[in-house]
Structure formats: structure tokens, C-alpha cells
Short mmCIF file of C-alpha atoms and ligand atoms in Angstrom, two decimals:
data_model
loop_
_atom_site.label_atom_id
_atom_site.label_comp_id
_atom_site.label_asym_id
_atom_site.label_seq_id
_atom_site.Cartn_x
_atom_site.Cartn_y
_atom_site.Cartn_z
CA UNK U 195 0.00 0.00 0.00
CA UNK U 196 1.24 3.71 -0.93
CA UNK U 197 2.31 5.47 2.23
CA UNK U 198 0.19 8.30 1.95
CA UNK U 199 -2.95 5.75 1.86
CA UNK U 200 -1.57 4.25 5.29
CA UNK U 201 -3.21 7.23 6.73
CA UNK U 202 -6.49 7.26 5.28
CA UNK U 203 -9.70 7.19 7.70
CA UNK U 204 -12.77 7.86 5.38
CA UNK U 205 -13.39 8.02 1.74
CA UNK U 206 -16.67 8.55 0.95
CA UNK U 207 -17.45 8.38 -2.91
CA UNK U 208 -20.20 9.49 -5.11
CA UNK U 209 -22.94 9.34 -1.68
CA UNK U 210 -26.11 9.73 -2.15
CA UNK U 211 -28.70 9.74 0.38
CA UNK U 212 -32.75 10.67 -0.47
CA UNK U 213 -35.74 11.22 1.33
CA UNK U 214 -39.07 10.07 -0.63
CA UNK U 215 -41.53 11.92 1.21
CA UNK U 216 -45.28 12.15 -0.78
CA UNK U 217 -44.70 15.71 -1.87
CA UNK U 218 -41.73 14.60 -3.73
CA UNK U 219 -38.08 13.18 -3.27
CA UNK U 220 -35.67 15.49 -1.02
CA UNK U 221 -31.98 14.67 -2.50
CA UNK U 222 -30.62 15.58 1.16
CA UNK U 223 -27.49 14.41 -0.30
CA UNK U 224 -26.19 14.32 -3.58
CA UNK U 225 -23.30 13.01 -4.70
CA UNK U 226 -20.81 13.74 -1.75
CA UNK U 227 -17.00 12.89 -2.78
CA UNK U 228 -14.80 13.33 0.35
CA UNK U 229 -11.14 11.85 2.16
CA UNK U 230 -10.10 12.75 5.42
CA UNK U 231 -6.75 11.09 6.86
CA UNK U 232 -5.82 10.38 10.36
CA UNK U 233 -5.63 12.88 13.21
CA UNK U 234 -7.01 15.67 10.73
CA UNK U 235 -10.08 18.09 11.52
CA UNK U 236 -12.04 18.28 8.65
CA UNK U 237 -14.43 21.10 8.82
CA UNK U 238 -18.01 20.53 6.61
CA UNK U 239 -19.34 24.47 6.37
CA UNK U 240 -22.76 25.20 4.78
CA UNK U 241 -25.98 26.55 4.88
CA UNK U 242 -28.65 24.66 7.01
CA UNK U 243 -30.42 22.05 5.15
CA UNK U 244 -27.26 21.43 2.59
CA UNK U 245 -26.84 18.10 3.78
CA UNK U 246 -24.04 18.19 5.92
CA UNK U 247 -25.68 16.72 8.82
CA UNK U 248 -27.30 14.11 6.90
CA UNK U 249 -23.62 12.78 5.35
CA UNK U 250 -22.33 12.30 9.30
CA UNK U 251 -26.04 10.22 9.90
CA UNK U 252 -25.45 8.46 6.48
CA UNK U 253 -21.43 7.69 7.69
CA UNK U 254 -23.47 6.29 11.13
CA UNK U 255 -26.09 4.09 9.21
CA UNK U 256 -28.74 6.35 11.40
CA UNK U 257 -30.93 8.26 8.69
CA UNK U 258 -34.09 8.31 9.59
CA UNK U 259 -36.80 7.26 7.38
CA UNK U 260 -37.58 7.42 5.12
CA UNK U 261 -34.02 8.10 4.31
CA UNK U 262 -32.23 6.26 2.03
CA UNK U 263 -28.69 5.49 0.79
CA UNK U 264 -29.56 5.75 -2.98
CA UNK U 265 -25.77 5.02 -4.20
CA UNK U 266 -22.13 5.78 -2.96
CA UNK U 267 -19.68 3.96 -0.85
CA UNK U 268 -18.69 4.82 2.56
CA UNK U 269 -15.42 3.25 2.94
CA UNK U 270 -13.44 3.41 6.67
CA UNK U 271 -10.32 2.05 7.19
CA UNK U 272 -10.72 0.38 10.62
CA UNK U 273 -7.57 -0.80 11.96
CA UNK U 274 -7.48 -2.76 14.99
CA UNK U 275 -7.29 -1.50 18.75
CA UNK U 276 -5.06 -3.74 19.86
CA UNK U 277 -2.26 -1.88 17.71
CA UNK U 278 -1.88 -5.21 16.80
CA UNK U 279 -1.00 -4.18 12.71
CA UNK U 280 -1.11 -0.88 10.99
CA UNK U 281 -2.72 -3.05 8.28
CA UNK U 282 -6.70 -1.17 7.97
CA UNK U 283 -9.61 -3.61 7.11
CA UNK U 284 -11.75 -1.87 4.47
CA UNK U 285 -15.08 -1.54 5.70
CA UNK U 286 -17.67 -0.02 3.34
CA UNK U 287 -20.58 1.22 5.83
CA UNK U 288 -23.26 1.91 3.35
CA UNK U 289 -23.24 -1.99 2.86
CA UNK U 290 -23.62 -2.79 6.41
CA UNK U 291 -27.52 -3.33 8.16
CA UNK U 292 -28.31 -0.30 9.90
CA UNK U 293 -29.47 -2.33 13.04
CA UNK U 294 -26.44 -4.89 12.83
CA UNK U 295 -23.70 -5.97 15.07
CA UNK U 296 -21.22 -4.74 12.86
CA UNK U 297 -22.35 -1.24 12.66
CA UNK U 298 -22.75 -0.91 16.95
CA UNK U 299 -19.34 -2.09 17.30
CA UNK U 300 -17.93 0.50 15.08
CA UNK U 301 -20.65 3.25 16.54
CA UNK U 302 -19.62 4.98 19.49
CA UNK U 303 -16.36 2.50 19.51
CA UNK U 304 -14.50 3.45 16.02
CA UNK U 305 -16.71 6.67 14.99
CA UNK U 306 -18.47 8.76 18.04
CA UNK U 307 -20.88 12.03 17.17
CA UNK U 308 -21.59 14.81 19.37
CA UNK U 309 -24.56 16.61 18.41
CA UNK U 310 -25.42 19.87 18.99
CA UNK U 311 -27.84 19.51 21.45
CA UNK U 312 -26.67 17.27 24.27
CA UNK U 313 -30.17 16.67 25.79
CA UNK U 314 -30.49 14.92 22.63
CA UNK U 315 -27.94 12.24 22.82
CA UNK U 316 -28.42 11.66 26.47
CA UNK U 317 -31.12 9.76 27.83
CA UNK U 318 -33.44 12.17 30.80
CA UNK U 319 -34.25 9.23 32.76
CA UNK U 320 -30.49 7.75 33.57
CA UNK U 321 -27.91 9.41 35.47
CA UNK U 322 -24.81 10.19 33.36
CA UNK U 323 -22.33 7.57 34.76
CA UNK U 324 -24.70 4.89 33.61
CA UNK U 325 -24.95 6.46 29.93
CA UNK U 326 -21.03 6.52 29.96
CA UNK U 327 -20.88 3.35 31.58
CA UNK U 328 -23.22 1.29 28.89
CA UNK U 329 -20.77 2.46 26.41
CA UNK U 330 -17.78 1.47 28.31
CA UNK U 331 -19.48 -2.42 29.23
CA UNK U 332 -20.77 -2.50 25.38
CA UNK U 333 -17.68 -2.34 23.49
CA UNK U 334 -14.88 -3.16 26.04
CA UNK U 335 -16.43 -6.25 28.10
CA UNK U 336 -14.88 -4.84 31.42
CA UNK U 337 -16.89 -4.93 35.16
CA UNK U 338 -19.37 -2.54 36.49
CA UNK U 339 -16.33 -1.29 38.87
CA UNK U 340 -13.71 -0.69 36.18
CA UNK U 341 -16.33 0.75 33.86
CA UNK U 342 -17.17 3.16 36.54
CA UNK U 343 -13.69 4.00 37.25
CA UNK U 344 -12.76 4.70 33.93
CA UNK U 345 -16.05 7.05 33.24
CA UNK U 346 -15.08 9.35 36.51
CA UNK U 347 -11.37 9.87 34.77
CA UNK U 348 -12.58 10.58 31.57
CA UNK U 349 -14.88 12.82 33.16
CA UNK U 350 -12.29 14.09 34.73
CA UNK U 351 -10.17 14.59 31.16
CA UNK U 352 -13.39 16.84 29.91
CA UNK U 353 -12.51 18.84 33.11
CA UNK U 354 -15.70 18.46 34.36
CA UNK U 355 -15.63 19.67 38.21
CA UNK U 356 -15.80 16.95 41.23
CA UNK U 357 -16.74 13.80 38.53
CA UNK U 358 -17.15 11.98 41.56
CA UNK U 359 -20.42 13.58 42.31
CA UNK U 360 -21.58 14.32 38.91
CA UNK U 361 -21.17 10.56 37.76
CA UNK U 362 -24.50 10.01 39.88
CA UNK U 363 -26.13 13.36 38.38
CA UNK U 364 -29.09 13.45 35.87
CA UNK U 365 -28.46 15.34 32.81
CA UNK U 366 -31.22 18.10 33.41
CA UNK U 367 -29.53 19.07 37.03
CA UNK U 368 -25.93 19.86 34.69
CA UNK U 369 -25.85 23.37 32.89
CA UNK U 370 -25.42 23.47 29.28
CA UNK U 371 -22.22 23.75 29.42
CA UNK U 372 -21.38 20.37 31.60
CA UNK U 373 -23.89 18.69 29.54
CA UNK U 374 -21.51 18.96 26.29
CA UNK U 375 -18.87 17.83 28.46
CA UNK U 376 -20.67 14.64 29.20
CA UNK U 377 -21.49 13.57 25.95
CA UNK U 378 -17.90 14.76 24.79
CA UNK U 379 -16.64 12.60 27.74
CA UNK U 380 -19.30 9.62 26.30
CA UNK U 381 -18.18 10.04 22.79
CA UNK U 382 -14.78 9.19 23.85
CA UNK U 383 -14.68 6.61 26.12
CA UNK U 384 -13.99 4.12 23.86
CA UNK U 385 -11.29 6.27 21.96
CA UNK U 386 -12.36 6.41 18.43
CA UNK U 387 -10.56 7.03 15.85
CA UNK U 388 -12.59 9.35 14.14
CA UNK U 389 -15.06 12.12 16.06
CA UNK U 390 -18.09 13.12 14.49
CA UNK U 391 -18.90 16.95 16.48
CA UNK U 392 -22.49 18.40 14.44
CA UNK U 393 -22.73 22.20 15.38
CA UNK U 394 -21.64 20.97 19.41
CA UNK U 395 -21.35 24.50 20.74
CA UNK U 396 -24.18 26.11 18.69
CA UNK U 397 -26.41 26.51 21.68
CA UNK U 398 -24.09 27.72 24.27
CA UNK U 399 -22.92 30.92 25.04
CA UNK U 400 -19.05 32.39 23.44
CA UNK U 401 -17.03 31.71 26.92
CA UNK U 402 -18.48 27.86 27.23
CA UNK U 403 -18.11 27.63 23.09
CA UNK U 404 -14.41 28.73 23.51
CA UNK U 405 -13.70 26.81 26.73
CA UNK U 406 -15.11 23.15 25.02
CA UNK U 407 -13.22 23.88 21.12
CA UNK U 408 -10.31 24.18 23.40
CA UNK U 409 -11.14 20.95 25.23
CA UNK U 410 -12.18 18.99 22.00
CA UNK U 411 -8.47 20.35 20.62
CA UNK U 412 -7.18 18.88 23.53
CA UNK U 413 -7.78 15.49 23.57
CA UNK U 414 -7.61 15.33 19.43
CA UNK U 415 -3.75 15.78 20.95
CA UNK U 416 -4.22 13.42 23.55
CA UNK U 417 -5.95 11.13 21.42
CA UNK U 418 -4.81 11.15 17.88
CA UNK U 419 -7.73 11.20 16.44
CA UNK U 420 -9.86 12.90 13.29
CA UNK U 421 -12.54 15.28 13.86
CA UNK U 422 -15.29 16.17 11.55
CA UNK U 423 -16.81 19.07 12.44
CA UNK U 424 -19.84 20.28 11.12
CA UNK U 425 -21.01 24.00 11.07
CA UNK U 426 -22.45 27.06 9.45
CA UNK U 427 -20.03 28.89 11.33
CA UNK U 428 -17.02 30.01 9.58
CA UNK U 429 -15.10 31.48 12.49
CA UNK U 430 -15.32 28.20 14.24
CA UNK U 431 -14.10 26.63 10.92
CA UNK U 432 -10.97 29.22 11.26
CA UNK U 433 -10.10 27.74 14.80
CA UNK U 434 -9.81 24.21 14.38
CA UNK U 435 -10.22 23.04 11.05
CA UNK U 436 -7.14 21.65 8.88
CA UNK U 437 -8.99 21.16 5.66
CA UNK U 438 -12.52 22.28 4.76
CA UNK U 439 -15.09 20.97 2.91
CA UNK U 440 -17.86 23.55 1.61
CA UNK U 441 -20.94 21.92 0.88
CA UNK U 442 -23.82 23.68 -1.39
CA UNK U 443 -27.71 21.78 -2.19
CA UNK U 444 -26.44 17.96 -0.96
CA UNK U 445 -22.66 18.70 -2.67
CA UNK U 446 -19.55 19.28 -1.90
CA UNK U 447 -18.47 22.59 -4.30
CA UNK U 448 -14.99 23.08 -3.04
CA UNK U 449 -12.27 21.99 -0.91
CA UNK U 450 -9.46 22.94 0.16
CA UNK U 451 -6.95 23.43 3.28
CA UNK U 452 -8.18 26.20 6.06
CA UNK U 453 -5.99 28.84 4.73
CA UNK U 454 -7.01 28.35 1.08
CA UNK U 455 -10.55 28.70 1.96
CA UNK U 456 -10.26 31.72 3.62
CA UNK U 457 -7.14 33.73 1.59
CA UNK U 458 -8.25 32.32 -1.95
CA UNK U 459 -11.96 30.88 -2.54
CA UNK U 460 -13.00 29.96 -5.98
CA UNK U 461 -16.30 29.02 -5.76
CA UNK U 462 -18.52 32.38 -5.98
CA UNK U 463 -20.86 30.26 -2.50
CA UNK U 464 -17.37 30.03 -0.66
CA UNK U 465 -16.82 33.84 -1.49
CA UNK U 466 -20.36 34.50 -0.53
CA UNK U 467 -19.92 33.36 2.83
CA UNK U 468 -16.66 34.68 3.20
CA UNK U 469 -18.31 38.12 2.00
CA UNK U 470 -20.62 37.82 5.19
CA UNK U 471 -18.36 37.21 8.02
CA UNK U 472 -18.20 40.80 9.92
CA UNK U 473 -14.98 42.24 10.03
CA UNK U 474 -13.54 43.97 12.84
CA UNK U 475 -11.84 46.80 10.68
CA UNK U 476 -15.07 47.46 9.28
CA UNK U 477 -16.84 47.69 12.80
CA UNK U 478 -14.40 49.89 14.71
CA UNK U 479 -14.16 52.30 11.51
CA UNK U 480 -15.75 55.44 12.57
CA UNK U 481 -16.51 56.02 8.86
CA UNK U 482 -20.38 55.55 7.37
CA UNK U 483 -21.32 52.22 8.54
CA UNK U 484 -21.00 49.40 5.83
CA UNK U 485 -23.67 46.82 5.37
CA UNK U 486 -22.19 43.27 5.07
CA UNK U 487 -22.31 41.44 1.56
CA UNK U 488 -24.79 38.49 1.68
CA UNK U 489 -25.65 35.90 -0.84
CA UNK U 490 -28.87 36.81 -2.27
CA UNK U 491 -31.51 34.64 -2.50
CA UNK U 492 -32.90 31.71 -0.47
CA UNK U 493 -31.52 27.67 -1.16
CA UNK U 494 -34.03 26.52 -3.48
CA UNK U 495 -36.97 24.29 -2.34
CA UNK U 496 -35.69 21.07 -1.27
CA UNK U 497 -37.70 19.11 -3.73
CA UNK U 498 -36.65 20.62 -6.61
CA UNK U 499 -33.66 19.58 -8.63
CA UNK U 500 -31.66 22.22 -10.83
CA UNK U 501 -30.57 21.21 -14.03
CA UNK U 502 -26.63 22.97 -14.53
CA UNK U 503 -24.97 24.45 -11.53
CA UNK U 504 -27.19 24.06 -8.62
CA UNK U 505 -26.12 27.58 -7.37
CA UNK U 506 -26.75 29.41 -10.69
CA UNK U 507 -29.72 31.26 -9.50
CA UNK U 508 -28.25 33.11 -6.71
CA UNK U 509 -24.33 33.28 -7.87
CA UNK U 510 -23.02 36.85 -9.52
CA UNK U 511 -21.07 35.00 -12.10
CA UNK U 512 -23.65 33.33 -13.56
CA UNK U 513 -23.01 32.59 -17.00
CA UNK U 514 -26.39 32.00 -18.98
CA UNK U 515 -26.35 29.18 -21.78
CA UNK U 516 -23.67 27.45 -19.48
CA UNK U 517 -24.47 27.50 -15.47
CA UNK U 518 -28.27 27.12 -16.37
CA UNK U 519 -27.66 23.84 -18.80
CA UNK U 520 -24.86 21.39 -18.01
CA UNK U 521 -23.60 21.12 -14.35
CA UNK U 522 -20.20 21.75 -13.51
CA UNK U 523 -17.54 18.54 -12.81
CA UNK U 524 -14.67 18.27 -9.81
CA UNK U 525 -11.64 20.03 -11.28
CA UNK U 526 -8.41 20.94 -9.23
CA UNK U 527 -7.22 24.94 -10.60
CA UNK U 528 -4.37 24.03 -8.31
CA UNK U 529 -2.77 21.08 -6.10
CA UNK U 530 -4.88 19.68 -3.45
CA UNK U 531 -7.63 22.72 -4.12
CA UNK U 532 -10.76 21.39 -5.83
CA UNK U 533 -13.89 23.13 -6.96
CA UNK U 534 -16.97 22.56 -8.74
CA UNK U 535 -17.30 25.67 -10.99
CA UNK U 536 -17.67 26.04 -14.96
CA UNK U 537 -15.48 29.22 -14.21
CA UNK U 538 -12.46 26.94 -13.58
CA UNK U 539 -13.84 23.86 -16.03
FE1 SF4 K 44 -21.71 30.38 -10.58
FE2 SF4 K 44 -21.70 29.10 -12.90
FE3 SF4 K 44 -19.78 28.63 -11.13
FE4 SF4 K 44 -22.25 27.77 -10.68
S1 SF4 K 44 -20.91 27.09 -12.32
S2 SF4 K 44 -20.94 28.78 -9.24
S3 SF4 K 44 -23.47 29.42 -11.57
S4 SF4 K 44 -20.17 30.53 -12.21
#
């Protein structure tokens, strides 16, 4: 095997997953082409409903229905914990059942998600030692007493406060904050290799968002391993990701490393959203205030399907004849920089 494929984690190729709803077929995703290698943060950045949440679900074999995985492969190079080779099994998760044992051992033991509201991935009704603990039991066949003892110290690594007492705590009496810090601390019991994090500090406040991308950083060290992490929020992207992925209508339409993204975007979206960060120069000049650029237009209805570029009505560049009629392919204008734009074809 090449060396550079010795560190590849996921490869996901030509996905496609649809919802076929009675008003007409939602193509959530389609036609995702991505590769992320170990110990890297990928950031996914996009507005909501472009199917960035739906790829992690698809990656997890948990889309609801009526979801589907219409085509694609999924492929994740699982190598074993034990250290025991370097050697990764191919395992091609869209060909796995949804409700089998091969997907639960890889869930939550190989690939963990945080979501982005921890009430939803914790249970109400069980204290949050016993979550961790299930996890713990479920994938690494130890006792109730070393499970236990292994959820208060990685409680303790999510620098949650006296774990000792918060082990035996129901989720609603921990504040937002803490909360994330529990599920982080339940995501990574089992030491994945590869962290799923959807939006996980969307609904807390800047000091707690700044406090747990510090933490997640952290034990990615601590760890080695990947992080996907999913946003709208390009600042956030800034901070930790390595490379980004920006993903338009159910498609990736460019990718590149951080730095790219932000010093030289191709794709008239990426520029769009780039357009509409604030910038501090513009809010401490004294001068006229400046309204900030945004992307006109709404994402089209989620039934519809464009035929050419799927961005054409909204994007400044459009070129009619062109955008409208044949839709643009993967190129790469430069090394290790792709886009999806008949302005680079
Ligand atoms: Fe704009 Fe055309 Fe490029 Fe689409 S293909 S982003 S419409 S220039």
C-alpha cells in the first residue's frame, strides 16, 4: 500500500442519500466525494439544510426514514485497537444493516458524534455515569467497577468539576455547558478514531463555546484522532479546522486546506460566505457604517432539482447558456484545491 494511503480514515465516494416523502423526493445528499486522513479536523461548512448533517447520519447508518442510501460507498479504514498491525480492514458502511452488530461495534467505539444539542444524545431518565458506563461495558467487556472507574477519569479529562459527584447526576440538574462535556466525555470513552462533532457548541454561550473547542483540541492531541466538524459557522471553521469541505444543495463545491478557503476561494458560495463574516476593521471604523455582503436569495426548495450548476440562480457570475444547462464537474485549478465551478472547467 502507498504510504500516503496508510493514513487514510474515510473516503466517501459518489454518496447519495434521499428522502421520498409524498410531496416529492428530497436529495438531502447528492453526490458527496470526500477523504479525510488520520488525526485531521475536517471542517463541513454550509448553509442549514445542505446536507451536511445528513452525510455524518449516512457515515453512522442512522438516517431516519424514510431516508435512504440511494448510491455511494462509505469506505473506513478500521484498523485494529489492539495496535496489533497498521494493516486497515476496508469496511464499506453503506453496505452494512443499519441495526447490525457490525455497525454498533464501530458506533460509538471506532466513529463517536456529538450533536449539537446534548439533551439529545443523552437519555433524561439515567444518570450520566450509567450512559457513559453502557458504552464502556458494550464495546470493552470490562466490570461494572472498572467501567465506573474509567467514566469518573474521563470525566475528569473533559474537566468536568468533582466527577465523583456528577457521575451520579441526571443530565437536566448539569448546565449546558457540563452537559456537552458529558457527551464529549461519552463520545470518547472508547477512543475512536474518528469524532463526528455536528454544530456541538451552537447553543451555548461564546465563553463555554471557547472553553469546550479548546477541550475537543485537547484530547484530538491526547488522542490522535480525526474530527469532523460540522457548522455554518465560519469562524469556528478558522479555529480548528485543517482542511474544509464547503458543501452547497447535498454537494460538496470546493475543498481545500483552512488557509485556502479563507485567503483564496474559488467558488462564488465560498466567497459569498466569506463576504458575510463581519470584520472587525469594518466595525471599529468610525466612517459611514457598511452593510455586510450576503448571498442573495434563499436555497431553493428542497424538492426541486436544478438542471446545470445548482447555485446558478443566486451566484453573480452566472453565466447564462452554461451555469443554467450542463452542471459543472470536480476540477483541481491548483494542487490539493478542488472546486466545482464552470469558471475553472
Ligand atoms: Fe456560478 Fe456558474 Fe460557477 Fe455555478 S458554475 S458557481 S453558476 S459561475
Amino acid at each position: 500500500m502507498p504510504e500516503q494511503d496508510q493514513n487514510l480514515l474515510l473516503e466517501i465516494k459518489g454518496l447519495r442519500t434521499y428522502f421520498h416523502l409524498a410531496e416529492g423526493v428530497v436529495h438531502a445528499v447528492d453526490g458527496v466525494d470526500l477523504k479525510m486522513h488520520r488525526k485531521e479536523t475536517l471542517g463541513i461548512v454550509g448553509e442549514s439544510g445542505c446536507g451536511k448533517s445528513i452525510s455524518a447520519y449516512s457515515m453512522l447508518r442512522l438516517v431516519p426514514p424514510p431516508g435512504k442510501i440511494e448510491a455511494g460507498e462509505i469506505l473506513f479504514y478500521k484498523t485494529p485497537k489492539d495496535g496489533s498491525t497498521n494493516q486497515a480492514e476496508i469496511v464499506n458502511l453503506t453496505k452494512l444493516d443499519p441495526n447490525g452488530s457490525e455497525i454498533r461495534n464501530i458506533r460509538g467505539n471506532y466513529i463517536s458524534m456529538v450533536f449539537q444539542e446534548p439533551m439529545t444524545a443523552m437519555s433524561p431518565v439515567r444518570t450520566v455515569g450509567q450512559q457513559i458506563m453502557e458504552a464502556i461495558i458494550l464495546h470493552q467487556k470490562v466490570s461494572k467497577e472498572e467501567a465506573r472507574k474509567q467514566t469518573i477519569e474521563m470525566l475528569r479529562r473533559v474537566r468536568m468539576s468533582n466527577p465523583e459527584r456528577v457521575i451520579d447526576d441526571y443530565p437536566f440538574q448539569l448546565s449546558g455547558g457540563m452537559r456537552q462535556r458529558a457527551v464529549i466525555a461519552m463520545a470518547l470513552c472508547c477512543r475512536p478514531s474518528l469524532l463526528i462533532a455536528d454544530e456541538p457548541t451552537t447553543a451555548l454561550d461564546v465563553t463555554t463555546e471557547a472553553q469546550i473547542l479548546n477541550l475537543m483540541r485537547d484530547l484530538q492531541d491526547e488522542f490522535g484522532m480525526a474530527i469532523m466538524y460540522i457548522t455554518h459557522n465560519l469562524g469556528v471553521i478558522a479555529e480548528m479546522a485543517d482542511n474544509v469541505a464547503v458543501m452547497y444543495m447535498g454537494r460538496v463545491v470546493e475543498q481545500a486546506d483552512v488557509s485556502t478557503i479563507f485567503y483564496n476561494p474559488l467558488h462564488p458560495y465560498t466567497q459569498g460566505l466569506h463576504q458575510s463574516i463581519p470584520q472587525l476593521k469594518d466595525a471599529l471604523s468610525r466612517k459611514e457604517h457598511k452593510r455586510l455582503d450576503v448571498i442573495k436569495g434563499m436555497v431553493p426548495d428542497p424538492y426541486s432539482r436544478l438542471k446545470g450548476c445548482p447555485f446558478h440562480p443566486r451566484c453573480p457570475k452566472f453565466i447564462a447558456g452554461v451555469c443554467d444547462e450542463v452542471e459543472p464537474r470536480m476540477v483541481e485549478p491548483e494542487p490539493g484545491h478542488t472546486v466545482k465551478c464552470h469558471l475553472y472547467g
